[in-house]
Amino acid sequence: MLLQAATLSGLLLFSAASDLRDEFTFPAGPGVTAFFPGDPGYANASRAFNLRFTPDPVAVVYPETVEELADIVKIGNAHRLRVSARSGGHSYIANGLGGGNHSEALVIDMGKLTKIAVDPSTKTAVIETGNRLGDIALALNEYNFAMPHGTCPYVGLGGHAAYGGYGFTSRMWGLTLDNVLSINLVLANGTITKASKDVNSELFWAMRGAGPSMAIATSIEFSVYEAPASVIVFQYNWQLDVENAATALNTFQNFVVQPNLPPEFGAEIVLTRGAVEGNVSFGLTGAWHGDPNQLNGTVAPFLAAMPPLNAVTFTGGNWIESVEFLAGSTLNTSTAPDYTDTFYAKSLMTPQASPMNQAARTAFMNGLAHEGFVSNMSWFFQVELYGGANSKINSVATDDTAFVHRSSMFTIQFYASSFNNEPPYPDEGFKFLDDLVDGITSNSPADWDYGAYTNYMEDKLEDYQTRYYGSHYDRLLALKKEIDPTGVFNFPVGIDD
Ligand SMILES: Cc1cc2nc3c(=O)[nH]c(=O)nc-3n(C[C@H](O)[C@H](O)[C@H](O)COP(=O)(O)OP(=O)(O)OC[C@H]3O[C@@H](n4cnc5c(N)ncnc54)[C@H](O)[C@@H]3O)c2cc1C
Ligand SMILES: *[C@@H]1O[C@H](CO)[C@@H](O)[C@H](O)[C@H]1NC(C)=O
Ligand SMILES: *[C@@H]1O[C@H](CO)[C@@H](O)[C@H](O)[C@H]1NC(C)=O
Ligand SMILES: *[C@@H]1O[C@H](CO)[C@@H](O)[C@H](O)[C@H]1NC(C)=O
Ligand SMILES: *[C@@H]1O[C@H](CO)[C@@H](O)[C@H](O)[C@H]1NC(C)=O
Ligand SMILES: *[C@@H]1O[C@H](CO)[C@@H](O)[C@H](O)[C@H]1NC(C)=O
Ligand SMILES: *[C@@H]1O[C@H](CO)[C@@H](O)[C@H](O)[C@H]1NC(C)=O
Ligand SMILES: *[C@@H]1O[C@H](CO)[C@@H](O)[C@H](O)[C@H]1NC(C)=O
């Protein structure tokens, strides 16, 4: 289906390319900045974050107003092109550029829509979707406000807020999308409208979990929070053999369901290459947003059940210092260029009701300690704590938003780059990750109800409708057929029959 759409737009393009250029550049048209194949600047404008993909858009266009953006969508329709919004461009499979190789979409870069309006009296902020997470954190911090989001400053709000948005504050504040109050958007037919619980409520539901398949969000109204007075970023590390690492993962599974685990505790297990074959480096990294004197007592039951530590680091500071420390770079994204990578990533959301069993954990750690150790890939794995006791993420009812995963314990991210972060991407990388995930699922109960995280999107996921969208898929598809019947906003593994 998708391939056909791509081929069709490709064929049309031979006759339409010059028309399209005229529409964006003639005085009669919107007169927006646009790059076409062959233009100086096109290679940079169309480069994916993940260099595994070369989508070759028919044009990358930079509207400065919502009205221009709506006109561009209409022009795309007139040329029967697929249209794709790009916010931060950090889709793992280049979906902001249309996705895949040679998919030839009309790309609308949101980069000139960067207004942020904070209202201290209502504790809300209206944020245009051209903003990146680092710049948003800085702007909110001016008012001593904060919101939950991921750690990479260059990730864009558009994709992040549409599919989830997890950070170490998510156990206390929820995902980014859980804090959305209303959305200004442009529909597939170019209509400018908005969605909230009172207006276009079905669309509002769908935008929070499957937004990119439904409409282009131009700005989003959020609830924001008082920034925590102090934050401690903690990093504990162990070198463990397979048996000890598999046990340690279970120790963490037991620890996080203790009824008194505070929501101010945000954490993940970070797994990297061990010092010797047969071992893995096992880290507990996270951020503590409560009373600084309460951290050690909170972590104590976990440490008591673990082997002796190899290393521990605490980094204390105020809110924005913690955001900057976790980013590992400047938060102001206009002061330094972004980087690129060549990688494959997968995710697995584990059900809290059925934690990973001994066989699954052993298969996982065995793969890291052996295949991972000898592999020529550069890799890391993160076992992110979504659930556990008292998690805000899991306090939201399953049907409140299209984001369906409200009973997970972890989102495990599997990420492997080519050895020098450049193409080509070796087959070894696909096999390494596919085998690891298969090792976990094949050793789990046949009815193990696992999911996958749309913000760690992969184009090779079979059964993606169930894993990404679960029981919400049919409801999303019904809305999709109504508001985007010709598939203007179609891309790999989206809502699309
Ligand atoms: C280095 C790195 C670190 C990351 N860390 C985290 C993390 O800590 N936590 C976490 O949850 N995720 C994390 N992610 C994943 C990230 O949240 C997703 O890749 C996210 O979708 C990227 O959003 P974007 O706007 O940058 O991407 P884009 O490629 O611009 O967009 C992604 C998708 O959203 C669509 N889209 C973009 N803008 C809009 C819009 N305005 N309206 C409608 N649809 C739109 C695009 O068409 C595309 O389908 C990380 C990713 C990277 C690369
Ligand atoms: C290249 O593109 C990126 C993002 O698409 C942009 O931020 C950057 O300014 C561009 N660089 C040049 C030299 O045009
Ligand atoms: C895209 O094209 C590149 C270069 O030809 C190739 O290495 C890569 O495998 C292709 N990716 C996909 C997803 O088809
Ligand atoms: C980032 O830096 C630029 C250039 O110095 C500045 O204009 C902008 O205001 C800064 N943005 C934020 C969010 O601080
Ligand atoms: C490997 O793991 C074992 C057992 O967990 C540990 O005793 C040993 O020190 C580790 N080896 C290295 C080199 O870290
Ligand atoms: C907390 O524990 C760490 C070691 O895990 C130790 O370095 C630190 O001094 C302790 N802090 C307090 C306040 O006891
Ligand atoms: C890793 O792969 C690259 C590219 O194929 C190769 O040049 C390099 O020698 C390899 N390294 C190892 C340790 O195998
Ligand atoms: C645009 O699409 C919306 C949603 O399907 C519909 O309500 C509206 O009438 C359409 N507008 C036009 C001008 O076709």
PDB file of C-alpha atoms in Angstrom, residues 260-478:
ATOM      1  CA  ASN A 260       6.077   3.148  48.942  1.00  0.00           C
ATOM      2  CA  LEU A 261       8.352   3.893  45.955  1.00  0.00           C
ATOM      3  CA  PRO A 262       8.015   7.687  45.570  1.00  0.00           C
ATOM      4  CA  PRO A 263       6.993   9.202  42.215  1.00  0.00           C
ATOM      5  CA  GLU A 264       9.943  11.616  42.582  1.00  0.00           C
ATOM      6  CA  PHE A 265      12.194   8.653  41.802  1.00  0.00           C
ATOM      7  CA  GLY A 266      12.895   8.392  38.041  1.00  0.00           C
ATOM      8  CA  ALA A 267      15.330   5.756  36.787  1.00  0.00           C
ATOM      9  CA  GLU A 268      16.530   3.313  34.171  1.00  0.00           C
ATOM     10  CA  ILE A 269      18.917   0.403  34.022  1.00  0.00           C
ATOM     11  CA  VAL A 270      21.674   1.178  31.510  1.00  0.00           C
ATOM     12  CA  LEU A 271      23.347  -1.850  29.942  1.00  0.00           C
ATOM     13  CA  THR A 272      26.611  -1.487  28.029  1.00  0.00           C
ATOM     14  CA  ARG A 273      29.561  -3.627  26.996  1.00  0.00           C
ATOM     15  CA  GLY A 274      31.284  -5.378  29.889  1.00  0.00           C
ATOM     16  CA  ALA A 275      34.985  -5.139  30.663  1.00  0.00           C
ATOM     17  CA  VAL A 276      35.490  -8.809  29.710  1.00  0.00           C
ATOM     18  CA  GLU A 277      33.574 -11.302  27.606  1.00  0.00           C
ATOM     19  CA  GLY A 278      30.884 -12.929  29.724  1.00  0.00           C
ATOM     20  CA  ASN A 279      30.173  -9.760  31.713  1.00  0.00           C
ATOM     21  CA  VAL A 280      27.948  -6.745  31.228  1.00  0.00           C
ATOM     22  CA  SER A 281      28.183  -3.259  32.611  1.00  0.00           C
ATOM     23  CA  PHE A 282      24.981  -2.788  34.633  1.00  0.00           C
ATOM     24  CA  GLY A 283      24.079   0.751  35.689  1.00  0.00           C
ATOM     25  CA  LEU A 284      21.232   2.319  37.612  1.00  0.00           C
ATOM     26  CA  THR A 285      20.902   5.894  36.381  1.00  0.00           C
ATOM     27  CA  GLY A 286      18.189   8.362  37.164  1.00  0.00           C
ATOM     28  CA  ALA A 287      17.117  11.544  38.833  1.00  0.00           C
ATOM     29  CA  TRP A 288      15.689  12.147  42.284  1.00  0.00           C
ATOM     30  CA  HIS A 289      13.333  15.131  42.498  1.00  0.00           C
ATOM     31  CA  GLY A 290      12.380  14.924  46.175  1.00  0.00           C
ATOM     32  CA  ASP A 291      14.052  15.923  49.456  1.00  0.00           C
ATOM     33  CA  PRO A 292      17.790  15.334  48.944  1.00  0.00           C
ATOM     34  CA  ASN A 293      18.007  13.566  52.305  1.00  0.00           C
ATOM     35  CA  GLN A 294      15.510  10.929  51.216  1.00  0.00           C
ATOM     36  CA  LEU A 295      17.365   9.524  48.207  1.00  0.00           C
ATOM     37  CA  ASN A 296      19.656   7.079  50.015  1.00  0.00           C
ATOM     38  CA  GLY A 297      16.797   5.645  52.046  1.00  0.00           C
ATOM     39  CA  THR A 298      14.742   5.227  48.879  1.00  0.00           C
ATOM     40  CA  VAL A 299      17.470   3.313  47.028  1.00  0.00           C
ATOM     41  CA  ALA A 300      18.691   1.354  50.080  1.00  0.00           C
ATOM     42  CA  PRO A 301      16.445  -1.732  49.630  1.00  0.00           C
ATOM     43  CA  PHE A 302      17.718  -2.117  46.070  1.00  0.00           C
ATOM     44  CA  LEU A 303      21.400  -1.692  46.982  1.00  0.00           C
ATOM     45  CA  ALA A 304      21.021  -4.116  49.882  1.00  0.00           C
ATOM     46  CA  ALA A 305      19.885  -6.850  47.499  1.00  0.00           C
ATOM     47  CA  MET A 306      22.642  -6.156  44.945  1.00  0.00           C
ATOM     48  CA  PRO A 307      26.302  -7.273  44.805  1.00  0.00           C
ATOM     49  CA  PRO A 308      28.905  -4.687  45.941  1.00  0.00           C
ATOM     50  CA  LEU A 309      29.035  -1.533  43.824  1.00  0.00           C
ATOM     51  CA  ASN A 310      31.871  -0.803  41.398  1.00  0.00           C
ATOM     52  CA  ALA A 311      31.215   2.912  41.215  1.00  0.00           C
ATOM     53  CA  VAL A 312      28.676   5.567  42.196  1.00  0.00           C
ATOM     54  CA  THR A 313      28.323   9.223  41.229  1.00  0.00           C
ATOM     55  CA  PHE A 314      25.839  11.795  42.531  1.00  0.00           C
ATOM     56  CA  THR A 315      25.474  15.107  40.706  1.00  0.00           C
ATOM     57  CA  GLY A 316      23.342  17.632  42.561  1.00  0.00           C
ATOM     58  CA  GLY A 317      22.011  20.938  41.380  1.00  0.00           C
ATOM     59  CA  ASN A 318      18.932  22.888  40.513  1.00  0.00           C
ATOM     60  CA  TRP A 319      16.354  21.794  37.951  1.00  0.00           C
ATOM     61  CA  ILE A 320      17.880  23.273  34.802  1.00  0.00           C
ATOM     62  CA  GLU A 321      21.360  22.071  35.801  1.00  0.00           C
ATOM     63  CA  SER A 322      20.007  18.531  35.974  1.00  0.00           C
ATOM     64  CA  VAL A 323      18.406  18.872  32.538  1.00  0.00           C
ATOM     65  CA  GLU A 324      21.701  20.132  31.130  1.00  0.00           C
ATOM     66  CA  PHE A 325      23.730  17.407  32.843  1.00  0.00           C
ATOM     67  CA  LEU A 326      21.465  14.662  31.489  1.00  0.00           C
ATOM     68  CA  ALA A 327      21.595  16.240  28.018  1.00  0.00           C
ATOM     69  CA  GLY A 328      25.376  16.111  28.097  1.00  0.00           C
ATOM     70  CA  SER A 329      25.465  19.202  25.891  1.00  0.00           C
ATOM     71  CA  THR A 330      24.197  22.740  25.658  1.00  0.00           C
ATOM     72  CA  LEU A 331      20.408  23.087  25.908  1.00  0.00           C
ATOM     73  CA  ASN A 332      20.282  26.017  23.491  1.00  0.00           C
ATOM     74  CA  THR A 333      20.127  24.220  20.167  1.00  0.00           C
ATOM     75  CA  SER A 334      20.922  27.293  18.089  1.00  0.00           C
ATOM     76  CA  THR A 335      24.384  27.538  19.636  1.00  0.00           C
ATOM     77  CA  ALA A 336      25.760  24.185  18.411  1.00  0.00           C
ATOM     78  CA  PRO A 337      24.907  21.913  15.481  1.00  0.00           C
ATOM     79  CA  ASP A 338      23.136  18.585  15.909  1.00  0.00           C
ATOM     80  CA  TYR A 339      24.858  15.289  15.064  1.00  0.00           C
ATOM     81  CA  THR A 340      23.763  12.318  12.954  1.00  0.00           C
ATOM     82  CA  ASP A 341      23.986   8.552  13.484  1.00  0.00           C
ATOM     83  CA  THR A 342      23.591   5.312  11.511  1.00  0.00           C
ATOM     84  CA  PHE A 343      21.623   2.898  13.644  1.00  0.00           C
ATOM     85  CA  TYR A 344      18.886   0.401  14.217  1.00  0.00           C
ATOM     86  CA  ALA A 345      16.747   0.540  17.346  1.00  0.00           C
ATOM     87  CA  LYS A 346      13.916  -1.500  18.791  1.00  0.00           C
ATOM     88  CA  SER A 347      11.773  -1.293  21.868  1.00  0.00           C
ATOM     89  CA  LEU A 348       9.869  -3.633  24.098  1.00  0.00           C
ATOM     90  CA  MET A 349       7.367  -2.492  26.713  1.00  0.00           C
ATOM     91  CA  THR A 350       7.093  -5.125  29.421  1.00  0.00           C
ATOM     92  CA  PRO A 351       3.802  -5.738  31.233  1.00  0.00           C
ATOM     93  CA  GLN A 352       3.925  -4.827  34.907  1.00  0.00           C
ATOM     94  CA  ALA A 353       1.586  -7.720  35.706  1.00  0.00           C
ATOM     95  CA  SER A 354       4.056 -10.218  34.206  1.00  0.00           C
ATOM     96  CA  PRO A 355       7.676  -9.182  34.817  1.00  0.00           C
ATOM     97  CA  MET A 356      10.474 -10.740  32.761  1.00  0.00           C
ATOM     98  CA  ASN A 357      11.086 -14.280  33.936  1.00  0.00           C
ATOM     99  CA  GLN A 358      14.419 -15.934  34.662  1.00  0.00           C
ATOM    100  CA  ALA A 359      14.770 -17.501  31.201  1.00  0.00           C
ATOM    101  CA  ALA A 360      14.005 -14.213  29.409  1.00  0.00           C
ATOM    102  CA  ARG A 361      16.393 -12.225  31.580  1.00  0.00           C
ATOM    103  CA  THR A 362      19.142 -14.802  31.147  1.00  0.00           C
ATOM    104  CA  ALA A 363      18.731 -14.867  27.355  1.00  0.00           C
ATOM    105  CA  PHE A 364      18.901 -11.056  27.335  1.00  0.00           C
ATOM    106  CA  MET A 365      22.073 -10.821  29.456  1.00  0.00           C
ATOM    107  CA  ASN A 366      23.687 -13.727  27.671  1.00  0.00           C
ATOM    108  CA  GLY A 367      23.257 -11.929  24.346  1.00  0.00           C
ATOM    109  CA  LEU A 368      24.890  -8.784  25.730  1.00  0.00           C
ATOM    110  CA  ALA A 369      27.754 -10.585  27.436  1.00  0.00           C
ATOM    111  CA  HIS A 370      28.677 -12.694  24.371  1.00  0.00           C
ATOM    112  CA  GLU A 371      27.275 -11.485  20.986  1.00  0.00           C
ATOM    113  CA  GLY A 372      27.346  -7.928  22.336  1.00  0.00           C
ATOM    114  CA  PHE A 373      30.880  -8.222  23.611  1.00  0.00           C
ATOM    115  CA  VAL A 374      32.378  -9.452  20.338  1.00  0.00           C
ATOM    116  CA  SER A 375      30.134  -7.311  18.143  1.00  0.00           C
ATOM    117  CA  ASN A 376      31.563  -4.568  15.960  1.00  0.00           C
ATOM    118  CA  MET A 377      28.518  -2.391  16.744  1.00  0.00           C
ATOM    119  CA  SER A 378      28.455   0.449  19.175  1.00  0.00           C
ATOM    120  CA  TRP A 379      25.427  -0.234  21.356  1.00  0.00           C
ATOM    121  CA  PHE A 380      23.518   0.583  24.521  1.00  0.00           C
ATOM    122  CA  PHE A 381      20.313  -0.637  26.104  1.00  0.00           C
ATOM    123  CA  GLN A 382      18.077   1.232  28.482  1.00  0.00           C
ATOM    124  CA  VAL A 383      15.478  -0.370  30.711  1.00  0.00           C
ATOM    125  CA  GLU A 384      13.369   2.709  31.410  1.00  0.00           C
ATOM    126  CA  LEU A 385      11.069   2.682  34.393  1.00  0.00           C
ATOM    127  CA  TYR A 386       7.588   3.678  33.195  1.00  0.00           C
ATOM    128  CA  GLY A 387       5.611   1.885  35.878  1.00  0.00           C
ATOM    129  CA  GLY A 388       6.459   0.584  39.298  1.00  0.00           C
ATOM    130  CA  ALA A 389       4.432   1.797  42.258  1.00  0.00           C
ATOM    131  CA  ASN A 390       2.900   5.290  42.155  1.00  0.00           C
ATOM    132  CA  SER A 391       3.660   6.075  38.518  1.00  0.00           C
ATOM    133  CA  LYS A 392       1.693   8.929  36.985  1.00  0.00           C
ATOM    134  CA  ILE A 393       2.035   7.328  33.536  1.00  0.00           C
ATOM    135  CA  ASN A 394       0.047   4.311  34.666  1.00  0.00           C
ATOM    136  CA  SER A 395      -2.532   6.357  36.589  1.00  0.00           C
ATOM    137  CA  VAL A 396      -4.036   7.554  33.295  1.00  0.00           C
ATOM    138  CA  ALA A 397      -6.965   5.422  32.086  1.00  0.00           C
ATOM    139  CA  THR A 398      -6.163   3.381  28.951  1.00  0.00           C
ATOM    140  CA  ASP A 399      -8.831   5.109  26.862  1.00  0.00           C
ATOM    141  CA  ASP A 400      -8.126   8.697  27.971  1.00  0.00           C
ATOM    142  CA  THR A 401      -5.520   9.132  25.225  1.00  0.00           C
ATOM    143  CA  ALA A 402      -4.586   7.129  22.139  1.00  0.00           C
ATOM    144  CA  PHE A 403      -1.296   6.239  23.886  1.00  0.00           C
ATOM    145  CA  VAL A 404      -2.370   2.755  24.932  1.00  0.00           C
ATOM    146  CA  HIS A 405       0.431   1.541  27.210  1.00  0.00           C
ATOM    147  CA  ARG A 406      -0.812   2.315  30.698  1.00  0.00           C
ATOM    148  CA  SER A 407       0.245  -0.845  32.491  1.00  0.00           C
ATOM    149  CA  SER A 408       3.890  -1.295  31.495  1.00  0.00           C
ATOM    150  CA  MET A 409       6.724  -1.694  33.930  1.00  0.00           C
ATOM    151  CA  PHE A 410       9.548  -0.889  31.514  1.00  0.00           C
ATOM    152  CA  THR A 411      10.218   0.407  28.058  1.00  0.00           C
ATOM    153  CA  ILE A 412      13.410  -1.329  27.025  1.00  0.00           C
ATOM    154  CA  GLN A 413      15.307   0.465  24.291  1.00  0.00           C
ATOM    155  CA  PHE A 414      17.718  -1.595  22.153  1.00  0.00           C
ATOM    156  CA  TYR A 415      20.047   0.670  20.151  1.00  0.00           C
ATOM    157  CA  ALA A 416      23.034  -0.297  17.996  1.00  0.00           C
ATOM    158  CA  SER A 417      25.003   2.036  15.702  1.00  0.00           C
ATOM    159  CA  SER A 418      27.487   1.177  12.985  1.00  0.00           C
ATOM    160  CA  PHE A 419      30.991   1.150  14.472  1.00  0.00           C
ATOM    161  CA  ASN A 420      31.840   4.630  13.145  1.00  0.00           C
ATOM    162  CA  ASN A 421      28.261   6.004  13.140  1.00  0.00           C
ATOM    163  CA  GLU A 422      28.355   6.202   9.327  1.00  0.00           C
ATOM    164  CA  PRO A 423      26.664   4.142   6.599  1.00  0.00           C
ATOM    165  CA  PRO A 424      26.573   1.424   5.514  1.00  0.00           C
ATOM    166  CA  TYR A 425      24.706  -0.271   8.330  1.00  0.00           C
ATOM    167  CA  PRO A 426      25.856  -3.890   8.694  1.00  0.00           C
ATOM    168  CA  ASP A 427      23.430  -6.836   8.739  1.00  0.00           C
ATOM    169  CA  GLU A 428      25.123  -7.841  11.975  1.00  0.00           C
ATOM    170  CA  GLY A 429      23.362  -4.947  13.709  1.00  0.00           C
ATOM    171  CA  PHE A 430      19.862  -6.085  12.698  1.00  0.00           C
ATOM    172  CA  LYS A 431      20.616  -9.644  13.712  1.00  0.00           C
ATOM    173  CA  PHE A 432      22.079  -8.631  17.078  1.00  0.00           C
ATOM    174  CA  LEU A 433      18.980  -6.691  18.133  1.00  0.00           C
ATOM    175  CA  ASP A 434      16.392  -8.972  16.542  1.00  0.00           C
ATOM    176  CA  ASP A 435      17.959 -11.979  18.299  1.00  0.00           C
ATOM    177  CA  LEU A 436      17.964 -10.180  21.646  1.00  0.00           C
ATOM    178  CA  VAL A 437      14.295  -9.233  21.450  1.00  0.00           C
ATOM    179  CA  ASP A 438      13.376 -12.709  20.188  1.00  0.00           C
ATOM    180  CA  GLY A 439      15.339 -14.171  23.089  1.00  0.00           C
ATOM    181  CA  ILE A 440      13.185 -12.238  25.537  1.00  0.00           C
ATOM    182  CA  THR A 441       9.800 -12.806  23.893  1.00  0.00           C
ATOM    183  CA  SER A 442      10.361 -16.474  22.997  1.00  0.00           C
ATOM    184  CA  ASN A 443      11.260 -17.235  26.612  1.00  0.00           C
ATOM    185  CA  SER A 444       8.148 -15.450  27.898  1.00  0.00           C
ATOM    186  CA  PRO A 445       4.599 -16.815  28.189  1.00  0.00           C
ATOM    187  CA  ALA A 446       2.849 -17.247  24.813  1.00  0.00           C
ATOM    188  CA  ASP A 447       0.256 -14.634  25.793  1.00  0.00           C
ATOM    189  CA  TRP A 448       2.841 -12.168  27.164  1.00  0.00           C
ATOM    190  CA  ASP A 449       1.204  -8.793  26.579  1.00  0.00           C
ATOM    191  CA  TYR A 450       4.185  -6.697  25.508  1.00  0.00           C
ATOM    192  CA  GLY A 451       4.150  -3.513  23.469  1.00  0.00           C
ATOM    193  CA  ALA A 452       6.523  -1.231  21.611  1.00  0.00           C
ATOM    194  CA  TYR A 453       7.099   2.527  21.948  1.00  0.00           C
ATOM    195  CA  THR A 454       6.188   4.676  18.940  1.00  0.00           C
ATOM    196  CA  ASN A 455       8.880   7.243  19.743  1.00  0.00           C
ATOM    197  CA  TYR A 456      11.460   4.475  19.229  1.00  0.00           C
ATOM    198  CA  MET A 457       9.876   3.619  15.920  1.00  0.00           C
ATOM    199  CA  GLU A 458      11.193   0.786  13.778  1.00  0.00           C
ATOM    200  CA  ASP A 459      10.092   0.070  10.218  1.00  0.00           C
ATOM    201  CA  LYS A 460      10.641  -3.692  10.483  1.00  0.00           C
ATOM    202  CA  LEU A 461       8.242  -4.397  13.341  1.00  0.00           C
ATOM    203  CA  GLU A 462       5.795  -7.102  12.335  1.00  0.00           C
ATOM    204  CA  ASP A 463       2.449  -6.840  14.054  1.00  0.00           C
ATOM    205  CA  TYR A 464       3.127  -3.141  14.626  1.00  0.00           C
ATOM    206  CA  GLN A 465      -0.568  -2.281  14.797  1.00  0.00           C
ATOM    207  CA  THR A 466      -0.902  -4.355  17.972  1.00  0.00           C
ATOM    208  CA  ARG A 467       2.482  -3.578  19.471  1.00  0.00           C
ATOM    209  CA  TYR A 468       2.301   0.196  18.964  1.00  0.00           C
ATOM    210  CA  TYR A 469      -1.392   1.010  19.131  1.00  0.00           C
ATOM    211  CA  GLY A 470      -2.904  -2.080  20.810  1.00  0.00           C
ATOM    212  CA  SER A 471      -6.659  -2.051  21.294  1.00  0.00           C
ATOM    213  CA  HIS A 472      -6.819   1.532  19.962  1.00  0.00           C
ATOM    214  CA  TYR A 473      -5.830   0.666  16.412  1.00  0.00           C
ATOM    215  CA  ASP A 474      -9.331   0.159  14.985  1.00  0.00           C
ATOM    216  CA  ARG A 475     -10.646   3.343  16.577  1.00  0.00           C
ATOM    217  CA  LEU A 476      -7.671   5.259  15.172  1.00  0.00           C
ATOM    218  CA  LEU A 477      -8.200   3.767  11.733  1.00  0.00           C
ATOM    219  CA  ALA A 478     -11.873   4.772  11.721  1.00  0.00           C
TER     220      ALA A 478
END
